[in-house]
């Protein structure tokens, strides 16, 4: 099937020194020849005067030409490096539309790269993660995934299961041949090994997602416990309103900061108390829900009597240390700075410990986690069904398919639509 030729602005919209417009598809070459007068030598930048169909000069630009399959998308592609004014970009876009090209959808360039075998699905996701990376850890994780670290791990698991499946298939297809008795049982050990590895991967699943989405810390406690003051001190700006009036904060206020090179999402929440005010009651409900899902909760107490909580995810912090005659070791004052350096150091250590590991995480998105859970469920059923090799083999096949779906060997259009819909236009 002959595909449309697409184009998009690959640099941020607005004024700039340079604006890059990308083309991909079978009409990229003819369109480039019409605009620039000729197609330059492949993969070499050339200065060209761009003209529309009526011969009107649009811009003087650097142009590049990439021939299939040696391009990002695997198709014939071109890049126009224009002067970065909006009028220039608009005029060139209009000329491309007049030549029959269409504006690209979000993520369409990367989707074509995936469909043409230039990237697997995990690498395509890594492209989006690399663009969105705001911290050193997010950048490093995205680069490793783009380099195939995640795909290699899933491929190793897949190969392991295919070995077990071959044993089961032999027991099914050649029951009367000279095959050792109990051959299906030989699939038990590799199946158990794989179950253990998937169990460990799922236990570590939150780590990769934390790096991408951020380690979540909730500030909780009664009204006027100093949550908003501490929140502002930690984020380094007046992000939350601070007043002496109890119940000032009625919704969850979120702000991002970086600790130890990792993204952290800090939340100031409504004071926890019983109230007849429906608005404040809703704020308290949201506060409890956010805190329950957080990776770490700081329960603030201005009375100076807080003791360590049994739950390691909950730290009790005494606030307003400047008002206490003998503040305890876990006391802080966001006003005077007492204890703030120690608190920040403790928070940094907790974030780093929860976000690092010896191996590349097997899960960086919820989609991966769900497929691992599916594969694990099938493998456990297969282990209990080894007395019937046909049933066991079917479950192993389904486990293999679940792992293949992560890297995009199999999958539905709905899954691909969901993955690529989060991309920016031009990528």
mmCIF file of N, CA, C and O in Angstrom, residues 23 25-50 61-68 76-80 99:
data_model
loop_
_atom_site.group_PDB
_atom_site.id
_atom_site.type_symbol
_atom_site.label_atom_id
_atom_site.label_comp_id
_atom_site.label_asym_id
_atom_site.label_seq_id
_atom_site.Cartn_x
_atom_site.Cartn_y
_atom_site.Cartn_z
ATOM 1 N N UNK A 23 10.023 15.810 6.577
ATOM 2 C CA UNK A 23 9.148 15.148 5.615
ATOM 3 C C UNK A 23 9.449 13.661 5.644
ATOM 4 O O UNK A 23 10.601 13.257 5.824
ATOM 5 N N UNK A 25 7.998 9.915 3.577
ATOM 6 C CA UNK A 25 7.052 9.222 2.724
ATOM 7 C C UNK A 25 7.512 9.232 1.279
ATOM 8 O O UNK A 25 8.517 9.866 0.930
ATOM 9 N N UNK A 26 6.785 8.551 0.412
ATOM 10 C CA UNK A 26 7.241 8.366 -0.970
ATOM 11 C C UNK A 26 7.342 9.640 -1.787
ATOM 12 O O UNK A 26 8.086 9.695 -2.765
ATOM 13 N N UNK A 27 6.611 10.697 -1.414
ATOM 14 C CA UNK A 27 6.651 11.940 -2.179
ATOM 15 C C UNK A 27 7.647 12.947 -1.608
ATOM 16 O O UNK A 27 7.677 14.109 -2.042
ATOM 17 N N UNK A 28 8.467 12.513 -0.629
ATOM 18 C CA UNK A 28 9.432 13.439 -0.043
ATOM 19 C C UNK A 28 10.414 13.957 -1.091
ATOM 20 O O UNK A 28 10.730 15.159 -1.126
ATOM 21 N N UNK A 29 10.930 13.069 -1.935
ATOM 22 C CA UNK A 29 11.893 13.470 -2.964
ATOM 23 C C UNK A 29 11.298 14.435 -3.967
ATOM 24 O O UNK A 29 11.862 15.513 -4.206
ATOM 25 N N UNK A 30 10.165 14.085 -4.598
ATOM 26 C CA UNK A 30 9.556 15.028 -5.543
ATOM 27 C C UNK A 30 9.191 16.364 -4.908
ATOM 28 O O UNK A 30 9.372 17.414 -5.538
ATOM 29 N N UNK A 31 8.707 16.339 -3.673
ATOM 30 C CA UNK A 31 8.354 17.593 -3.006
ATOM 31 C C UNK A 31 9.605 18.441 -2.769
ATOM 32 O O UNK A 31 9.594 19.662 -2.967
ATOM 33 N N UNK A 32 10.701 17.790 -2.341
ATOM 34 C CA UNK A 32 11.938 18.516 -2.114
ATOM 35 C C UNK A 32 12.468 19.100 -3.425
ATOM 36 O O UNK A 32 12.930 20.251 -3.466
ATOM 37 N N UNK A 33 12.369 18.340 -4.514
ATOM 38 C CA UNK A 33 12.830 18.824 -5.812
ATOM 39 C C UNK A 33 12.016 20.031 -6.267
ATOM 40 O O UNK A 33 12.559 20.993 -6.832
ATOM 41 N N UNK A 34 10.693 20.007 -6.028
ATOM 42 C CA UNK A 34 9.837 21.127 -6.424
ATOM 43 C C UNK A 34 10.169 22.386 -5.617
ATOM 44 O O UNK A 34 10.202 23.491 -6.163
ATOM 45 N N UNK A 35 10.396 22.224 -4.327
ATOM 46 C CA UNK A 35 10.668 23.386 -3.469
ATOM 47 C C UNK A 35 12.084 23.921 -3.684
ATOM 48 O O UNK A 35 12.292 25.144 -3.761
ATOM 49 N N UNK A 36 13.059 23.024 -3.746
ATOM 50 C CA UNK A 36 14.471 23.424 -3.731
ATOM 51 C C UNK A 36 15.116 23.434 -5.112
ATOM 52 O O UNK A 36 16.292 23.778 -5.236
ATOM 53 N N UNK A 37 14.391 23.030 -6.148
ATOM 54 C CA UNK A 37 14.941 23.009 -7.495
ATOM 55 C C UNK A 37 15.606 21.706 -7.850
ATOM 56 O O UNK A 37 15.639 21.311 -9.017
ATOM 57 N N UNK A 38 16.137 20.999 -6.857
ATOM 58 C CA UNK A 38 16.758 19.693 -7.087
ATOM 59 C C UNK A 38 16.919 19.002 -5.752
ATOM 60 O O UNK A 38 16.854 19.628 -4.699
ATOM 61 N N UNK A 39 17.146 17.704 -5.824
ATOM 62 C CA UNK A 39 17.399 16.924 -4.612
ATOM 63 C C UNK A 39 18.904 16.858 -4.403
ATOM 64 O O UNK A 39 19.643 16.442 -5.303
ATOM 65 N N UNK A 40 19.409 17.274 -3.232
ATOM 66 C CA UNK A 40 20.855 17.267 -3.006
ATOM 67 C C UNK A 40 21.389 15.852 -2.829
ATOM 68 O O UNK A 40 20.629 14.882 -2.747
ATOM 69 N N UNK A 41 22.693 15.738 -2.750
ATOM 70 C CA UNK A 41 23.329 14.463 -2.461
ATOM 71 C C UNK A 41 22.822 13.952 -1.113
ATOM 72 O O UNK A 41 22.657 14.719 -0.162
ATOM 73 N N UNK A 42 22.558 12.674 -1.083
ATOM 74 C CA UNK A 42 21.976 12.117 0.128
ATOM 75 C C UNK A 42 22.890 12.309 1.337
ATOM 76 O O UNK A 42 24.103 12.218 1.237
ATOM 77 N N UNK A 43 22.254 12.627 2.475
ATOM 78 C CA UNK A 43 22.893 12.768 3.775
ATOM 79 C C UNK A 43 23.949 13.872 3.819
ATOM 80 O O UNK A 43 24.836 13.864 4.664
ATOM 81 N N UNK A 44 23.866 14.841 2.902
ATOM 82 C CA UNK A 44 24.765 15.985 2.895
ATOM 83 C C UNK A 44 23.931 17.262 2.877
ATOM 84 O O UNK A 44 23.041 17.430 2.033
ATOM 85 N N UNK A 45 24.200 18.186 3.813
ATOM 86 C CA UNK A 45 23.453 19.441 3.870
ATOM 87 C C UNK A 45 23.812 20.316 2.676
ATOM 88 O O UNK A 45 24.986 20.430 2.296
ATOM 89 N N UNK A 46 22.783 20.922 2.093
ATOM 90 C CA UNK A 46 22.992 21.792 0.934
ATOM 91 C C UNK A 46 22.154 23.055 1.095
ATOM 92 O O UNK A 46 21.018 23.001 1.589
ATOM 93 N N UNK A 47 22.704 24.188 0.693
ATOM 94 C CA UNK A 47 21.986 25.454 0.761
ATOM 95 C C UNK A 47 21.131 25.598 -0.488
ATOM 96 O O UNK A 47 21.631 25.482 -1.612
ATOM 97 N N UNK A 48 19.846 25.862 -0.278
ATOM 98 C CA UNK A 48 18.910 25.973 -1.397
ATOM 99 C C UNK A 48 17.951 27.138 -1.166
ATOM 100 O O UNK A 48 17.610 27.476 -0.021
ATOM 101 N N UNK A 49 17.518 27.742 -2.272
ATOM 102 C CA UNK A 49 16.442 28.732 -2.226
ATOM 103 C C UNK A 49 15.129 27.997 -2.451
ATOM 104 O O UNK A 49 14.973 27.299 -3.472
ATOM 105 N N UNK A 50 14.217 28.108 -1.508
ATOM 106 C CA UNK A 50 12.934 27.409 -1.597
ATOM 107 C C UNK A 50 11.907 28.314 -2.258
ATOM 108 O O UNK A 50 11.767 29.494 -1.907
ATOM 109 N N UNK A 61 17.394 28.070 2.712
ATOM 110 C CA UNK A 61 17.456 27.079 3.788
ATOM 111 C C UNK A 61 18.492 26.007 3.496
ATOM 112 O O UNK A 61 18.885 25.790 2.340
ATOM 113 N N UNK A 62 18.918 25.343 4.571
ATOM 114 C CA UNK A 62 19.711 24.117 4.439
ATOM 115 C C UNK A 62 18.741 22.952 4.282
ATOM 116 O O UNK A 62 17.764 22.842 5.036
ATOM 117 N N UNK A 63 18.988 22.080 3.323
ATOM 118 C CA UNK A 63 18.113 20.926 3.129
ATOM 119 C C UNK A 63 18.940 19.652 3.192
ATOM 120 O O UNK A 63 20.112 19.625 2.804
ATOM 121 N N UNK A 64 18.319 18.592 3.705
ATOM 122 C CA UNK A 64 18.960 17.275 3.792
ATOM 123 C C UNK A 64 18.025 16.234 3.199
ATOM 124 O O UNK A 64 16.803 16.324 3.350
ATOM 125 N N UNK A 65 18.628 15.227 2.570
ATOM 126 C CA UNK A 65 17.863 14.192 1.885
ATOM 127 C C UNK A 65 18.340 12.819 2.360
ATOM 128 O O UNK A 65 19.527 12.531 2.402
ATOM 129 N N UNK A 66 17.378 11.980 2.793
ATOM 130 C CA UNK A 66 17.673 10.632 3.291
ATOM 131 C C UNK A 66 16.865 9.634 2.469
ATOM 132 O O UNK A 66 15.645 9.775 2.336
ATOM 133 N N UNK A 67 17.550 8.625 1.940
ATOM 134 C CA UNK A 67 16.899 7.633 1.087
ATOM 135 C C UNK A 67 16.574 6.388 1.899
ATOM 136 O O UNK A 67 17.400 5.910 2.694
ATOM 137 N N UNK A 68 15.387 5.843 1.721
ATOM 138 C CA UNK A 68 14.967 4.605 2.376
ATOM 139 C C UNK A 68 15.964 3.485 2.055
ATOM 140 O O UNK A 68 16.433 3.385 0.909
ATOM 141 N N UNK A 76 11.813 7.267 2.540
ATOM 142 C CA UNK A 76 12.440 8.460 1.986
ATOM 143 C C UNK A 76 12.047 9.644 2.860
ATOM 144 O O UNK A 76 10.868 9.827 3.193
ATOM 145 N N UNK A 77 13.039 10.448 3.259
ATOM 146 C CA UNK A 77 12.777 11.542 4.189
ATOM 147 C C UNK A 77 13.621 12.752 3.824
ATOM 148 O O UNK A 77 14.647 12.637 3.135
ATOM 149 N N UNK A 78 13.175 13.906 4.301
ATOM 150 C CA UNK A 78 13.918 15.145 4.076
ATOM 151 C C UNK A 78 13.757 16.054 5.278
ATOM 152 O O UNK A 78 12.792 15.931 6.048
ATOM 153 N N UNK A 79 14.713 16.953 5.432
ATOM 154 C CA UNK A 79 14.620 17.983 6.456
ATOM 155 C C UNK A 79 14.889 19.336 5.822
ATOM 156 O O UNK A 79 15.815 19.478 5.008
ATOM 157 N N UNK A 80 14.078 20.323 6.215
ATOM 158 C CA UNK A 80 14.245 21.701 5.773
ATOM 159 C C UNK A 80 14.624 22.530 6.995
ATOM 160 O O UNK A 80 13.817 22.664 7.918
ATOM 161 N N UNK A 99 1.453 20.712 -2.472
ATOM 162 C CA UNK A 99 2.103 19.620 -3.211
ATOM 163 C C UNK A 99 1.518 18.249 -2.870
ATOM 164 O O UNK A 99 1.995 17.233 -3.372
#
